[in-house]
Amino acid sequence: MKVLPKTYLLPVFLFLLNLGCQKVKDNEFSIPTAVSLTSNPDQLFKEPYRPQFHFSPQKKWMNDPNGMVFYKGVYHLFYQYYPDDIVWGPMHWGHATSTDLIHWQHKKIALFPDKLGLIFSGSAVIDYNNTSGLGTTEHPPMIAIFTYHNMAFEKAGKINTQSQGLAYSLDEGETWKKYERNPIIGNTNKKDFRDPKVFWNSDTKLWTMALVAGDRAEFYTSKNLIDWTKESEFGKQYGAHGGVWECPDIFKLKVNGNEEEKWILIISINPGAPNGGSGTQYFVGDFDGKTFTSAQKEPKWIDFGTDNYAGVTYNDAPNNQRIFIGWMSNWLYARNTPTKNWRSAMTLPRTLELTKINGEYLLKNKPVAAFKKLQKPAFTSNKIPLKANQKTDFKYEAFNQSEIRFNAANKDLQLVFSNDVKDSLVLHYNPKSKTFSIDRRKSGKVAFEKNFGKDIHKSNVSALVTNQIDFQIILDWSSIELFLNDGLYSFTEQIFPQKPYTQLNILSTEDQELQDFTISSISSIWPKKIAKNE
Ligand code: FRU
């Protein structure tokens, strides 16, 4: 039996009565595969801290997700990749594919640096009508539009190091050719000029691009993906400007799934995030195909944790879904995290939805529905009464590969994950100050960089106006993702416990009841044997 509520007897009783005995007999509580990580730590995908259900490269350095496009039943994920080291270096585009956004197949490197520069972030589209002339309508080209970063120019002290390039694939992303007249958008002496997000605007019937230029976004249109016209700029006087604007995205969403539609502009910024370093802000407004306008002057943030950066969304995802993936790190310490062989992972793919609370537009993000198929309930209880200031403890060997989900009253609540070497990760909702905090100062290894374990990360969560709050907490071997009220607020952070967390304490200053409480184990997405050079 893996779950043993220690100080609270009712859950033990219910557990044994309703589910426990039977399930233990059925042996459904077998130790999740991830627990065996310690037995052979050097095996690929079994290394210490290797995420078991988040995408990470087989080996070496990864940062931003790039070129996210759905085509013929396959989700393509390209990413900033340096194949020779576990720190940032000359950028390539790595490539992976998935049919469900959960299980991934590692593919060959898609784009290599060339004489025009390194391959920085960008996007991909399917040119169904062959507007570019680079394929045929029967075999439409997959087209990647990315930023070239010219190191020779940088070394020579030039400012105009970044330009936009195009590459195309006629075999569904397997092999790529660079467009021979690159760059398609040259540089007019702008220092930071990068990260093109291209999409087909079905309103204007034009290819449309957002890219960033230092402290603003620029919008372009094109008939053929090759010749681009600059239409407008947005942002100099809007949002956060503590750092350079990076990785834009723009798309429209229905408000609460109804008829009203708004456009969302996503902009990552580094530094200048609310909890330090890198973060991703968004603006809600309108876009007439040329110009983005917004009444919103202050930034709103996609995620209030420290580790969700450079996130963008899929082109052409089925059923009009807007699916987002972020890089689960922060430039403050991305190069220092204590992993060997590989460095960093992506967030879980998340569905974006737009809602309106007290007259304010807010973007929700929550794990895609397919994530459910990895879950196996290990403990469930309809009701867990909490007595004021009295702890309720759960013991479970596999918190670092689990989901904890329940509804709580809109009252004070603290959750502490810990292990027997005294690592502890503290989450706290304070209804009076309307704040939620994550304290990872003692969560495990933190000393690898001075900012990582410095502060408690406290965020305003004033849109939690419901009587009940839905908590969804997802822990992998080096991350926590937390979603409140179905993704109205999300918090994503890296953690490096010295041993897996085995204990959860729940405490409230008020009497209350947790409802529909479930601890689920999460299966590993990696096959038992992975070919090293897949
Ligand atoms: C964001 C970013 C992008 C750039 C890429 C380089 O993390 O700085 O602006 O294209 O990383 O790897």
JSON list of C-alpha atoms in Angstrom, two decimals, residues 339-527:
[
{"chain": "A", "resi": 339, "resn": "THR", "atom": "CA", "xyz": [21.22, 17.70, -14.29]},
{"chain": "A", "resi": 340, "resn": "LYS", "atom": "CA", "xyz": [23.81, 15.75, -16.25]},
{"chain": "A", "resi": 341, "resn": "ASN", "atom": "CA", "xyz": [23.46, 14.48, -19.90]},
{"chain": "A", "resi": 342, "resn": "TRP", "atom": "CA", "xyz": [20.60, 16.87, -20.77]},
{"chain": "A", "resi": 343, "resn": "ARG", "atom": "CA", "xyz": [19.25, 20.16, -19.58]},
{"chain": "A", "resi": 344, "resn": "SER", "atom": "CA", "xyz": [15.66, 21.33, -19.22]},
{"chain": "A", "resi": 345, "resn": "ALA", "atom": "CA", "xyz": [12.16, 20.25, -20.23]},
{"chain": "A", "resi": 346, "resn": "MET", "atom": "CA", "xyz": [8.93, 21.68, -21.66]},
{"chain": "A", "resi": 347, "resn": "THR", "atom": "CA", "xyz": [5.77, 22.39, -19.64]},
{"chain": "A", "resi": 348, "resn": "LEU", "atom": "CA", "xyz": [2.90, 19.98, -20.12]},
{"chain": "A", "resi": 349, "resn": "PRO", "atom": "CA", "xyz": [1.01, 21.01, -23.27]},
{"chain": "A", "resi": 350, "resn": "ARG", "atom": "CA", "xyz": [-1.83, 23.23, -22.11]},
{"chain": "A", "resi": 351, "resn": "THR", "atom": "CA", "xyz": [-5.19, 24.27, -23.53]},
{"chain": "A", "resi": 352, "resn": "LEU", "atom": "CA", "xyz": [-5.77, 28.03, -23.49]},
{"chain": "A", "resi": 353, "resn": "GLU", "atom": "CA", "xyz": [-9.23, 29.49, -22.88]},
{"chain": "A", "resi": 354, "resn": "LEU", "atom": "CA", "xyz": [-10.40, 33.06, -22.45]},
{"chain": "A", "resi": 355, "resn": "THR", "atom": "CA", "xyz": [-12.76, 33.96, -19.64]},
{"chain": "A", "resi": 356, "resn": "LYS", "atom": "CA", "xyz": [-14.17, 37.16, -18.15]},
{"chain": "A", "resi": 357, "resn": "ILE", "atom": "CA", "xyz": [-14.33, 37.63, -14.37]},
{"chain": "A", "resi": 358, "resn": "ASN", "atom": "CA", "xyz": [-15.66, 40.88, -12.87]},
{"chain": "A", "resi": 359, "resn": "GLY", "atom": "CA", "xyz": [-15.37, 42.52, -16.27]},
{"chain": "A", "resi": 360, "resn": "GLU", "atom": "CA", "xyz": [-11.73, 41.49, -16.74]},
{"chain": "A", "resi": 361, "resn": "TYR", "atom": "CA", "xyz": [-10.54, 39.23, -19.55]},
{"chain": "A", "resi": 362, "resn": "LEU", "atom": "CA", "xyz": [-8.31, 36.45, -18.23]},
{"chain": "A", "resi": 363, "resn": "LEU", "atom": "CA", "xyz": [-6.47, 33.70, -20.08]},
{"chain": "A", "resi": 364, "resn": "LYS", "atom": "CA", "xyz": [-6.78, 30.25, -18.52]},
{"chain": "A", "resi": 365, "resn": "ASN", "atom": "CA", "xyz": [-4.29, 27.47, -19.17]},
{"chain": "A", "resi": 366, "resn": "LYS", "atom": "CA", "xyz": [-4.63, 23.85, -18.07]},
{"chain": "A", "resi": 367, "resn": "PRO", "atom": "CA", "xyz": [-3.11, 20.50, -19.06]},
{"chain": "A", "resi": 368, "resn": "VAL", "atom": "CA", "xyz": [-4.52, 19.08, -22.30]},
{"chain": "A", "resi": 369, "resn": "ALA", "atom": "CA", "xyz": [-7.30, 16.51, -21.79]},
{"chain": "A", "resi": 370, "resn": "ALA", "atom": "CA", "xyz": [-5.06, 13.67, -23.05]},
{"chain": "A", "resi": 371, "resn": "PHE", "atom": "CA", "xyz": [-2.93, 14.01, -19.90]},
{"chain": "A", "resi": 372, "resn": "LYS", "atom": "CA", "xyz": [-5.68, 12.08, -18.09]},
{"chain": "A", "resi": 373, "resn": "LYS", "atom": "CA", "xyz": [-4.65, 8.86, -19.76]},
{"chain": "A", "resi": 374, "resn": "LEU", "atom": "CA", "xyz": [-1.42, 8.79, -17.75]},
{"chain": "A", "resi": 375, "resn": "GLN", "atom": "CA", "xyz": [-3.27, 8.98, -14.43]},
{"chain": "A", "resi": 376, "resn": "LYS", "atom": "CA", "xyz": [-4.06, 6.01, -12.19]},
{"chain": "A", "resi": 377, "resn": "PRO", "atom": "CA", "xyz": [-5.84, 6.81, -8.93]},
{"chain": "A", "resi": 378, "resn": "ALA", "atom": "CA", "xyz": [-3.76, 5.64, -5.97]},
{"chain": "A", "resi": 379, "resn": "PHE", "atom": "CA", "xyz": [-5.98, 7.15, -3.29]},
{"chain": "A", "resi": 380, "resn": "THR", "atom": "CA", "xyz": [-9.42, 8.75, -3.43]},
{"chain": "A", "resi": 381, "resn": "SER", "atom": "CA", "xyz": [-11.77, 10.12, -0.83]},
{"chain": "A", "resi": 382, "resn": "ASN", "atom": "CA", "xyz": [-14.99, 12.09, -1.27]},
{"chain": "A", "resi": 383, "resn": "LYS", "atom": "CA", "xyz": [-14.40, 14.16, 1.84]},
{"chain": "A", "resi": 384, "resn": "ILE", "atom": "CA", "xyz": [-11.42, 14.95, 3.98]},
{"chain": "A", "resi": 385, "resn": "PRO", "atom": "CA", "xyz": [-12.45, 17.17, 6.91]},
{"chain": "A", "resi": 386, "resn": "LEU", "atom": "CA", "xyz": [-9.65, 19.43, 8.14]},
{"chain": "A", "resi": 387, "resn": "LYS", "atom": "CA", "xyz": [-9.70, 20.69, 11.75]},
{"chain": "A", "resi": 388, "resn": "ALA", "atom": "CA", "xyz": [-8.31, 24.17, 12.29]},
{"chain": "A", "resi": 389, "resn": "ASN", "atom": "CA", "xyz": [-4.56, 24.12, 12.88]},
{"chain": "A", "resi": 390, "resn": "GLN", "atom": "CA", "xyz": [-4.40, 20.32, 12.88]},
{"chain": "A", "resi": 391, "resn": "LYS", "atom": "CA", "xyz": [-2.24, 18.64, 10.29]},
{"chain": "A", "resi": 392, "resn": "THR", "atom": "CA", "xyz": [-3.41, 15.89, 7.97]},
{"chain": "A", "resi": 393, "resn": "ASP", "atom": "CA", "xyz": [-0.54, 13.79, 6.67]},
{"chain": "A", "resi": 394, "resn": "PHE", "atom": "CA", "xyz": [-0.30, 11.52, 3.69]},
{"chain": "A", "resi": 395, "resn": "LYS", "atom": "CA", "xyz": [2.58, 9.16, 3.03]},
{"chain": "A", "resi": 396, "resn": "TYR", "atom": "CA", "xyz": [3.15, 8.13, -0.52]},
{"chain": "A", "resi": 397, "resn": "GLU", "atom": "CA", "xyz": [6.36, 6.88, -2.08]},
{"chain": "A", "resi": 398, "resn": "ALA", "atom": "CA", "xyz": [5.83, 8.45, -5.46]},
{"chain": "A", "resi": 399, "resn": "PHE", "atom": "CA", "xyz": [4.79, 12.09, -5.01]},
{"chain": "A", "resi": 400, "resn": "ASN", "atom": "CA", "xyz": [7.41, 13.00, -7.59]},
{"chain": "A", "resi": 401, "resn": "GLN", "atom": "CA", "xyz": [5.38, 11.36, -10.30]},
{"chain": "A", "resi": 402, "resn": "SER", "atom": "CA", "xyz": [1.86, 12.22, -9.23]},
{"chain": "A", "resi": 403, "resn": "GLU", "atom": "CA", "xyz": [-1.17, 14.43, -9.49]},
{"chain": "A", "resi": 404, "resn": "ILE", "atom": "CA", "xyz": [-3.07, 15.66, -6.41]},
{"chain": "A", "resi": 405, "resn": "ARG", "atom": "CA", "xyz": [-6.50, 17.06, -7.11]},
{"chain": "A", "resi": 406, "resn": "PHE", "atom": "CA", "xyz": [-9.30, 18.28, -4.86]},
{"chain": "A", "resi": 407, "resn": "ASN", "atom": "CA", "xyz": [-11.77, 21.07, -4.17]},
{"chain": "A", "resi": 408, "resn": "ALA", "atom": "CA", "xyz": [-11.14, 23.19, -1.10]},
{"chain": "A", "resi": 409, "resn": "ALA", "atom": "CA", "xyz": [-13.24, 25.89, 0.51]},
{"chain": "A", "resi": 410, "resn": "ASN", "atom": "CA", "xyz": [-12.11, 29.43, -0.28]},
{"chain": "A", "resi": 411, "resn": "LYS", "atom": "CA", "xyz": [-10.19, 29.41, 3.03]},
{"chain": "A", "resi": 412, "resn": "ASP", "atom": "CA", "xyz": [-6.60, 29.41, 4.25]},
{"chain": "A", "resi": 413, "resn": "LEU", "atom": "CA", "xyz": [-4.72, 26.31, 3.06]},
{"chain": "A", "resi": 414, "resn": "GLN", "atom": "CA", "xyz": [-1.14, 25.15, 3.28]},
{"chain": "A", "resi": 415, "resn": "LEU", "atom": "CA", "xyz": [0.38, 22.10, 1.63]},
{"chain": "A", "resi": 416, "resn": "VAL", "atom": "CA", "xyz": [3.89, 20.86, 2.38]},
{"chain": "A", "resi": 417, "resn": "PHE", "atom": "CA", "xyz": [5.65, 18.17, 0.38]},
{"chain": "A", "resi": 418, "resn": "SER", "atom": "CA", "xyz": [8.68, 16.71, 2.15]},
{"chain": "A", "resi": 419, "resn": "ASN", "atom": "CA", "xyz": [11.07, 13.76, 2.44]},
{"chain": "A", "resi": 420, "resn": "ASP", "atom": "CA", "xyz": [13.21, 12.18, 5.14]},
{"chain": "A", "resi": 421, "resn": "VAL", "atom": "CA", "xyz": [16.23, 14.37, 4.37]},
{"chain": "A", "resi": 422, "resn": "LYS", "atom": "CA", "xyz": [14.16, 17.39, 5.39]},
{"chain": "A", "resi": 423, "resn": "ASP", "atom": "CA", "xyz": [13.60, 18.91, 1.97]},
{"chain": "A", "resi": 424, "resn": "SER", "atom": "CA", "xyz": [10.27, 20.70, 1.91]},
{"chain": "A", "resi": 425, "resn": "LEU", "atom": "CA", "xyz": [8.22, 22.51, -0.69]},
{"chain": "A", "resi": 426, "resn": "VAL", "atom": "CA", "xyz": [5.53, 24.78, 0.77]},
{"chain": "A", "resi": 427, "resn": "LEU", "atom": "CA", "xyz": [2.40, 26.01, -1.03]},
{"chain": "A", "resi": 428, "resn": "HIS", "atom": "CA", "xyz": [0.10, 28.48, 0.69]},
{"chain": "A", "resi": 429, "resn": "TYR", "atom": "CA", "xyz": [-3.21, 30.08, -0.23]},
{"chain": "A", "resi": 430, "resn": "ASN", "atom": "CA", "xyz": [-4.12, 33.11, 1.86]},
{"chain": "A", "resi": 431, "resn": "PRO", "atom": "CA", "xyz": [-7.73, 34.20, 1.24]},
{"chain": "A", "resi": 432, "resn": "LYS", "atom": "CA", "xyz": [-7.36, 37.41, 3.26]},
{"chain": "A", "resi": 433, "resn": "SER", "atom": "CA", "xyz": [-4.50, 38.86, 1.23]},
{"chain": "A", "resi": 434, "resn": "LYS", "atom": "CA", "xyz": [-5.76, 36.98, -1.86]},
{"chain": "A", "resi": 435, "resn": "THR", "atom": "CA", "xyz": [-2.29, 35.62, -2.46]},
{"chain": "A", "resi": 436, "resn": "PHE", "atom": "CA", "xyz": [-0.81, 32.28, -3.34]},
{"chain": "A", "resi": 437, "resn": "SER", "atom": "CA", "xyz": [2.80, 31.50, -2.54]},
{"chain": "A", "resi": 438, "resn": "ILE", "atom": "CA", "xyz": [5.35, 28.85, -3.41]},
{"chain": "A", "resi": 439, "resn": "ASP", "atom": "CA", "xyz": [8.33, 28.49, -1.12]},
{"chain": "A", "resi": 440, "resn": "ARG", "atom": "CA", "xyz": [11.03, 26.31, -2.66]},
{"chain": "A", "resi": 441, "resn": "ARG", "atom": "CA", "xyz": [13.84, 27.75, -0.52]},
{"chain": "A", "resi": 442, "resn": "LYS", "atom": "CA", "xyz": [14.33, 24.36, 1.19]},
{"chain": "A", "resi": 443, "resn": "SER", "atom": "CA", "xyz": [12.85, 22.19, -1.55]},
{"chain": "A", "resi": 444, "resn": "GLY", "atom": "CA", "xyz": [16.10, 20.29, -2.23]},
{"chain": "A", "resi": 445, "resn": "LYS", "atom": "CA", "xyz": [19.19, 21.40, -4.15]},
{"chain": "A", "resi": 446, "resn": "VAL", "atom": "CA", "xyz": [18.98, 25.17, -4.45]},
{"chain": "A", "resi": 447, "resn": "ALA", "atom": "CA", "xyz": [22.55, 26.42, -4.01]},
{"chain": "A", "resi": 448, "resn": "PHE", "atom": "CA", "xyz": [23.59, 25.91, -7.66]},
{"chain": "A", "resi": 449, "resn": "GLU", "atom": "CA", "xyz": [22.63, 29.53, -8.38]},
{"chain": "A", "resi": 450, "resn": "LYS", "atom": "CA", "xyz": [21.94, 32.41, -6.02]},
{"chain": "A", "resi": 451, "resn": "ASN", "atom": "CA", "xyz": [18.46, 33.35, -7.24]},
{"chain": "A", "resi": 452, "resn": "PHE", "atom": "CA", "xyz": [16.95, 29.88, -7.37]},
{"chain": "A", "resi": 453, "resn": "GLY", "atom": "CA", "xyz": [16.22, 29.49, -3.66]},
{"chain": "A", "resi": 454, "resn": "LYS", "atom": "CA", "xyz": [16.29, 33.13, -2.65]},
{"chain": "A", "resi": 455, "resn": "ASP", "atom": "CA", "xyz": [12.68, 34.22, -2.20]},
{"chain": "A", "resi": 456, "resn": "ILE", "atom": "CA", "xyz": [9.18, 32.99, -1.52]},
{"chain": "A", "resi": 457, "resn": "HIS", "atom": "CA", "xyz": [7.23, 33.49, -4.77]},
{"chain": "A", "resi": 458, "resn": "LYS", "atom": "CA", "xyz": [4.04, 35.28, -3.85]},
{"chain": "A", "resi": 459, "resn": "SER", "atom": "CA", "xyz": [1.33, 36.19, -6.35]},
{"chain": "A", "resi": 460, "resn": "ASN", "atom": "CA", "xyz": [-1.97, 38.01, -6.31]},
{"chain": "A", "resi": 461, "resn": "VAL", "atom": "CA", "xyz": [-4.85, 35.65, -7.10]},
{"chain": "A", "resi": 462, "resn": "SER", "atom": "CA", "xyz": [-7.78, 38.04, -6.65]},
{"chain": "A", "resi": 463, "resn": "ALA", "atom": "CA", "xyz": [-9.88, 36.42, -9.40]},
{"chain": "A", "resi": 464, "resn": "LEU", "atom": "CA", "xyz": [-10.41, 33.34, -7.18]},
{"chain": "A", "resi": 465, "resn": "VAL", "atom": "CA", "xyz": [-13.93, 34.50, -6.35]},
{"chain": "A", "resi": 466, "resn": "THR", "atom": "CA", "xyz": [-15.68, 31.11, -6.11]},
{"chain": "A", "resi": 467, "resn": "ASN", "atom": "CA", "xyz": [-16.70, 29.48, -2.81]},
{"chain": "A", "resi": 468, "resn": "GLN", "atom": "CA", "xyz": [-14.81, 26.36, -3.77]},
{"chain": "A", "resi": 469, "resn": "ILE", "atom": "CA", "xyz": [-11.32, 26.35, -5.26]},
{"chain": "A", "resi": 470, "resn": "ASP", "atom": "CA", "xyz": [-10.21, 23.53, -7.52]},
{"chain": "A", "resi": 471, "resn": "PHE", "atom": "CA", "xyz": [-6.58, 22.53, -6.87]},
{"chain": "A", "resi": 472, "resn": "GLN", "atom": "CA", "xyz": [-4.63, 20.49, -9.41]},
{"chain": "A", "resi": 473, "resn": "ILE", "atom": "CA", "xyz": [-1.01, 19.83, -8.47]},
{"chain": "A", "resi": 474, "resn": "ILE", "atom": "CA", "xyz": [1.26, 17.92, -10.81]},
{"chain": "A", "resi": 475, "resn": "LEU", "atom": "CA", "xyz": [4.70, 16.83, -9.67]},
{"chain": "A", "resi": 476, "resn": "ASP", "atom": "CA", "xyz": [7.36, 15.31, -11.89]},
{"chain": "A", "resi": 477, "resn": "TRP", "atom": "CA", "xyz": [10.94, 14.52, -10.83]},
{"chain": "A", "resi": 478, "resn": "SER", "atom": "CA", "xyz": [12.13, 18.11, -11.19]},
{"chain": "A", "resi": 479, "resn": "SER", "atom": "CA", "xyz": [9.00, 20.24, -11.52]},
{"chain": "A", "resi": 480, "resn": "ILE", "atom": "CA", "xyz": [5.73, 21.25, -9.98]},
{"chain": "A", "resi": 481, "resn": "GLU", "atom": "CA", "xyz": [2.80, 22.61, -12.00]},
{"chain": "A", "resi": 482, "resn": "LEU", "atom": "CA", "xyz": [-0.14, 23.92, -10.09]},
{"chain": "A", "resi": 483, "resn": "PHE", "atom": "CA", "xyz": [-3.49, 24.99, -11.51]},
{"chain": "A", "resi": 484, "resn": "LEU", "atom": "CA", "xyz": [-6.18, 26.79, -9.53]},
{"chain": "A", "resi": 485, "resn": "ASN", "atom": "CA", "xyz": [-9.80, 26.84, -10.70]},
{"chain": "A", "resi": 486, "resn": "ASP", "atom": "CA", "xyz": [-9.21, 24.90, -13.87]},
{"chain": "A", "resi": 487, "resn": "GLY", "atom": "CA", "xyz": [-6.19, 26.90, -14.93]},
{"chain": "A", "resi": 488, "resn": "LEU", "atom": "CA", "xyz": [-7.39, 30.40, -14.02]},
{"chain": "A", "resi": 489, "resn": "TYR", "atom": "CA", "xyz": [-4.05, 30.68, -12.26]},
{"chain": "A", "resi": 490, "resn": "SER", "atom": "CA", "xyz": [-1.05, 28.51, -13.02]},
{"chain": "A", "resi": 491, "resn": "PHE", "atom": "CA", "xyz": [2.32, 28.21, -11.31]},
{"chain": "A", "resi": 492, "resn": "THR", "atom": "CA", "xyz": [5.19, 26.28, -12.84]},
{"chain": "A", "resi": 493, "resn": "GLU", "atom": "CA", "xyz": [8.47, 25.81, -11.02]},
{"chain": "A", "resi": 494, "resn": "GLN", "atom": "CA", "xyz": [11.52, 23.59, -11.17]},
{"chain": "A", "resi": 495, "resn": "ILE", "atom": "CA", "xyz": [12.52, 21.73, -8.01]},
{"chain": "A", "resi": 496, "resn": "PHE", "atom": "CA", "xyz": [15.43, 19.41, -7.28]},
{"chain": "A", "resi": 497, "resn": "PRO", "atom": "CA", "xyz": [14.59, 17.38, -4.15]},
{"chain": "A", "resi": 498, "resn": "GLN", "atom": "CA", "xyz": [17.60, 15.42, -2.86]},
{"chain": "A", "resi": 499, "resn": "LYS", "atom": "CA", "xyz": [15.30, 12.42, -2.46]},
{"chain": "A", "resi": 500, "resn": "PRO", "atom": "CA", "xyz": [11.76, 12.04, -3.80]},
{"chain": "A", "resi": 501, "resn": "TYR", "atom": "CA", "xyz": [9.04, 13.59, -1.67]},
{"chain": "A", "resi": 502, "resn": "THR", "atom": "CA", "xyz": [7.24, 10.94, 0.37]},
{"chain": "A", "resi": 503, "resn": "GLN", "atom": "CA", "xyz": [5.04, 13.03, 2.62]},
{"chain": "A", "resi": 504, "resn": "LEU", "atom": "CA", "xyz": [2.30, 15.61, 2.16]},
{"chain": "A", "resi": 505, "resn": "ASN", "atom": "CA", "xyz": [0.99, 17.66, 5.10]},
{"chain": "A", "resi": 506, "resn": "ILE", "atom": "CA", "xyz": [-2.17, 19.66, 4.70]},
{"chain": "A", "resi": 507, "resn": "LEU", "atom": "CA", "xyz": [-3.03, 22.38, 7.17]},
{"chain": "A", "resi": 508, "resn": "SER", "atom": "CA", "xyz": [-5.66, 25.11, 7.45]},
{"chain": "A", "resi": 509, "resn": "THR", "atom": "CA", "xyz": [-6.20, 27.82, 10.05]},
{"chain": "A", "resi": 510, "resn": "GLU", "atom": "CA", "xyz": [-9.95, 27.19, 9.70]},
{"chain": "A", "resi": 511, "resn": "ASP", "atom": "CA", "xyz": [-12.20, 24.16, 9.83]},
{"chain": "A", "resi": 512, "resn": "GLN", "atom": "CA", "xyz": [-13.03, 23.04, 6.32]},
{"chain": "A", "resi": 513, "resn": "GLU", "atom": "CA", "xyz": [-13.52, 20.04, 4.11]},
{"chain": "A", "resi": 514, "resn": "LEU", "atom": "CA", "xyz": [-11.55, 18.95, 1.05]},
{"chain": "A", "resi": 515, "resn": "GLN", "atom": "CA", "xyz": [-13.81, 17.31, -1.49]},
{"chain": "A", "resi": 516, "resn": "ASP", "atom": "CA", "xyz": [-13.18, 14.80, -4.28]},
{"chain": "A", "resi": 517, "resn": "PHE", "atom": "CA", "xyz": [-9.62, 14.29, -3.10]},
{"chain": "A", "resi": 518, "resn": "THR", "atom": "CA", "xyz": [-7.47, 12.12, -5.39]},
{"chain": "A", "resi": 519, "resn": "ILE", "atom": "CA", "xyz": [-3.82, 11.23, -5.51]},
{"chain": "A", "resi": 520, "resn": "SER", "atom": "CA", "xyz": [-2.96, 9.66, -8.86]},
{"chain": "A", "resi": 521, "resn": "SER", "atom": "CA", "xyz": [0.24, 8.10, -10.02]},
{"chain": "A", "resi": 522, "resn": "ILE", "atom": "CA", "xyz": [1.38, 9.30, -13.45]},
{"chain": "A", "resi": 523, "resn": "SER", "atom": "CA", "xyz": [2.88, 6.79, -15.85]},
{"chain": "A", "resi": 524, "resn": "SER", "atom": "CA", "xyz": [6.17, 7.43, -17.54]},
{"chain": "A", "resi": 525, "resn": "ILE", "atom": "CA", "xyz": [5.86, 8.41, -21.21]},
{"chain": "A", "resi": 526, "resn": "TRP", "atom": "CA", "xyz": [9.21, 6.92, -22.15]},
{"chain": "A", "resi": 527, "resn": "PRO", "atom": "CA", "xyz": [9.59, 3.42, -23.49]}
]
